[in-house]
Backbone as CSV, one residue per row, in Angstrom:
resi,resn,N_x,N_y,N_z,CA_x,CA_y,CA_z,C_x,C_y,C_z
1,UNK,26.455,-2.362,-23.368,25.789,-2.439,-24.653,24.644,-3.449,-24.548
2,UNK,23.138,-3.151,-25.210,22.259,-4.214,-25.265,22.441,-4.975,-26.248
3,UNK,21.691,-6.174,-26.368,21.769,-6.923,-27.157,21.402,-6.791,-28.219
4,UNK,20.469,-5.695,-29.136,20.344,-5.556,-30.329,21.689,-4.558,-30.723
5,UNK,21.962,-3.605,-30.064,23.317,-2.770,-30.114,24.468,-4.307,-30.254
6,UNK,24.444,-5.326,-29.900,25.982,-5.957,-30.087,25.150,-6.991,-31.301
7,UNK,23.972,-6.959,-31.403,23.681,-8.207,-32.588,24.107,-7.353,-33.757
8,UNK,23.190,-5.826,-33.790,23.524,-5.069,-35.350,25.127,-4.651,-35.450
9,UNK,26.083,-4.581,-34.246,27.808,-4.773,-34.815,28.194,-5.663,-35.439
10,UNK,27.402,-6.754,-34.896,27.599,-8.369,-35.241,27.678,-8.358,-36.575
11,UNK,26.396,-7.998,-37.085,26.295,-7.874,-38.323,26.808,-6.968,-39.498
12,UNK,26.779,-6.085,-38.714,27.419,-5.102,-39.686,29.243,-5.618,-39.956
13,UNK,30.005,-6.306,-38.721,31.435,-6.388,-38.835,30.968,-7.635,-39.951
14,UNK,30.243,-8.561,-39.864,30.345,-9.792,-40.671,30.020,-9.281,-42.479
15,UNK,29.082,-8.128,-42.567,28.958,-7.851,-43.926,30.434,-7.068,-43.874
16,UNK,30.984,-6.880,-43.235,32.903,-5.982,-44.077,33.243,-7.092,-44.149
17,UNK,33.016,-8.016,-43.351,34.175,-9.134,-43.264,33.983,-9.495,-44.677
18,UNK,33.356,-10.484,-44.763,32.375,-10.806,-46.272,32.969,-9.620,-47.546
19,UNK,32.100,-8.424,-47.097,33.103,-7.673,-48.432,34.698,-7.911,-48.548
20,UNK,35.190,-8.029,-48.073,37.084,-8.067,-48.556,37.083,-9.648,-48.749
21,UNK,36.132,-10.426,-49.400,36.353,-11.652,-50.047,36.301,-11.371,-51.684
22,UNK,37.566,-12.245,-52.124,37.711,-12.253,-53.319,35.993,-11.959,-54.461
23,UNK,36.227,-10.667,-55.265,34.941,-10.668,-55.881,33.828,-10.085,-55.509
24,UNK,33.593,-9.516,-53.879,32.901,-8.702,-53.484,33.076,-7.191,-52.690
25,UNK,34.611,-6.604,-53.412,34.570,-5.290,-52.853,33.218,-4.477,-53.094
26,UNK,33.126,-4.677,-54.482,32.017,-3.676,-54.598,29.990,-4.205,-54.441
27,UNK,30.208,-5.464,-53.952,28.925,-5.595,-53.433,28.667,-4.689,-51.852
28,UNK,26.722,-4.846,-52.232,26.157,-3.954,-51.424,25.540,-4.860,-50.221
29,UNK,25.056,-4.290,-49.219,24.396,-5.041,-48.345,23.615,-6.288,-48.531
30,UNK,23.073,-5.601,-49.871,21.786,-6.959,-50.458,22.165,-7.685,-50.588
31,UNK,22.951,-7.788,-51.878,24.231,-8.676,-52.418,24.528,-10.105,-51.414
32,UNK,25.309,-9.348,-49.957,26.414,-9.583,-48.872,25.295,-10.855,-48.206
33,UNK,24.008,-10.003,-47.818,23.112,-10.923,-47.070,22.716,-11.716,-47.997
34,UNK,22.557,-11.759,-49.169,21.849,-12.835,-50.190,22.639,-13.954,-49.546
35,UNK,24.135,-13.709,-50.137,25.345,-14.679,-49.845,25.237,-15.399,-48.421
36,UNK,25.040,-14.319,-47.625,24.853,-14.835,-46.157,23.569,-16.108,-45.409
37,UNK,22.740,-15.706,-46.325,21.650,-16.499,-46.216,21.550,-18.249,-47.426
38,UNK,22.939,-18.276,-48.018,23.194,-19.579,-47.839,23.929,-20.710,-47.070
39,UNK,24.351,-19.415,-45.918,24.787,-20.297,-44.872,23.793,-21.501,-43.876
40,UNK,24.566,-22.449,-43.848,23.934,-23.243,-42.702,22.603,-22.479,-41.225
41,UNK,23.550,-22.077,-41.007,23.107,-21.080,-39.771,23.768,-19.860,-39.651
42,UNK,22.935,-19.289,-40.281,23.405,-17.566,-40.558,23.990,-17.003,-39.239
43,UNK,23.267,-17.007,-37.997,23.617,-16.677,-36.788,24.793,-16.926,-36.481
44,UNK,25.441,-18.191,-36.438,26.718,-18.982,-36.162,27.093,-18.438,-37.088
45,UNK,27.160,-18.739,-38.278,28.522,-17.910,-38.793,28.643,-16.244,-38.718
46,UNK,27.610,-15.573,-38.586,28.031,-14.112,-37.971,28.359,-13.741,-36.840
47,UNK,28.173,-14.830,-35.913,28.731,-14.950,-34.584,30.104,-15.198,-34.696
48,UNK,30.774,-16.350,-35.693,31.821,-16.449,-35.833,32.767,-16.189,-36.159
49,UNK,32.267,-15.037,-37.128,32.954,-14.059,-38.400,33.531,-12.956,-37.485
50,UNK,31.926,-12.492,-36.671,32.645,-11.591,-35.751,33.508,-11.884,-34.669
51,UNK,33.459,-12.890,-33.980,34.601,-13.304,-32.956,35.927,-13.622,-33.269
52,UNK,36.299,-14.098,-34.842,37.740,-14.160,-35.553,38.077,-12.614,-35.880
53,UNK,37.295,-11.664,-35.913,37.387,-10.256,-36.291,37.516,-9.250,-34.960
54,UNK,37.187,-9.620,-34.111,37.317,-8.738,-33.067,38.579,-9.724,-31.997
55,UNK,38.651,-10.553,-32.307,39.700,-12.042,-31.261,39.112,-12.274,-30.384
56,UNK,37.558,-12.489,-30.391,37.483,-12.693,-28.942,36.925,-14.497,-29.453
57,UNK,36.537,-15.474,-28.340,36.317,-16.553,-28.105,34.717,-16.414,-28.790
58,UNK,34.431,-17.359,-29.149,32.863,-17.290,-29.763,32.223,-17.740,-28.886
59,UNK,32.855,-18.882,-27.400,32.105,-19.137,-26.465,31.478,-17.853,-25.333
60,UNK,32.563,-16.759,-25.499,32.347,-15.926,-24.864,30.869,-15.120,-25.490
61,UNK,30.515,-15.525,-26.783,29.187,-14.559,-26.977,28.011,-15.048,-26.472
62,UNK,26.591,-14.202,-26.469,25.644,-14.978,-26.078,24.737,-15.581,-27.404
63,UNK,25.396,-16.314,-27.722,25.128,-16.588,-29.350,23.536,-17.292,-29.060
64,UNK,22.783,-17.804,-28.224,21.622,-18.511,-28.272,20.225,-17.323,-27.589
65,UNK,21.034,-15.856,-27.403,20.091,-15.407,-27.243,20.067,-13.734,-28.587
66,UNK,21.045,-14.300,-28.747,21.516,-12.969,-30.249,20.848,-13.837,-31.546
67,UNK,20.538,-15.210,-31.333,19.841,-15.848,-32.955,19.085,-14.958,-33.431
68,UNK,17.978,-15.239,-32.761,16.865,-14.030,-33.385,16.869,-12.610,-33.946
69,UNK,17.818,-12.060,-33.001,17.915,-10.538,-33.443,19.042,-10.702,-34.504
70,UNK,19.977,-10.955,-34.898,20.775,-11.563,-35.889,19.979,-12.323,-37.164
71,UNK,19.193,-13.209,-37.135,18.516,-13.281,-38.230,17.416,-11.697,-38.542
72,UNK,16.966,-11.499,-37.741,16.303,-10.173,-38.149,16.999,-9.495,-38.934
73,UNK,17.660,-8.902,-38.248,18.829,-8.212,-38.817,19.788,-8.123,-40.426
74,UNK,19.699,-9.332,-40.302,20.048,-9.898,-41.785,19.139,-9.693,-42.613
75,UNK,18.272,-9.897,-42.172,16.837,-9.812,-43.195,16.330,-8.754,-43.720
76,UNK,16.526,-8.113,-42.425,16.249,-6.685,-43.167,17.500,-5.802,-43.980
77,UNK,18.096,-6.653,-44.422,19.102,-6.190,-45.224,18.789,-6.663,-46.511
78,UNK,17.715,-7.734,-47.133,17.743,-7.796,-48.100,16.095,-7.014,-48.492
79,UNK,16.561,-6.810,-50.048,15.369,-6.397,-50.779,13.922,-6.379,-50.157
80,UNK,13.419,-5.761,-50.783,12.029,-6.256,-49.911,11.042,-6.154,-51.490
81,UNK,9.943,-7.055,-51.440,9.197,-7.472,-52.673,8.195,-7.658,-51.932
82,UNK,6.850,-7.084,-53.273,5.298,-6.811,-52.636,4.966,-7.385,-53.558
């Protein structure tokens, strides 16, 4: 798998994860990333979300070269305004 193929799982497992929190079954992507983007470091915690979700070690990801495509990613999940 390349690295935008394991950043957009990344992301996509961290917005389910996120949905089955109290209060957001029925939020949408927008919603999920709004929320997401008051994290500290969005990357790290979708790195982290997904490594408690799949069991694997978070050292095991390549979390310093997935930042970028992971914030992308997120981003383009919210709204877009002209």
């Amino acid at each position: 798998m390349n690295l935008h193929g394991l950043a957009s799982d990344m992301v996509q497992t961290a917005l389910a994860c996120e949905r089955t929190l109290p209060g957001r079954a029925s939020a949408d992507d927008h919603d999920l990333a709004l929320s997401m983007m008051k994290e500290p470091d969005i990357a790290w915690h979708v790195c982290e979300t997904y490594a408690r979700a799949v069991r694997v070690p978070v050292e095991d990801l390549p979390v310093s070269q997935l930042r970028g495509l992971i914030s992308d990613i997120v981003l383009s999940k919210l709204p877009r305004y002209d």
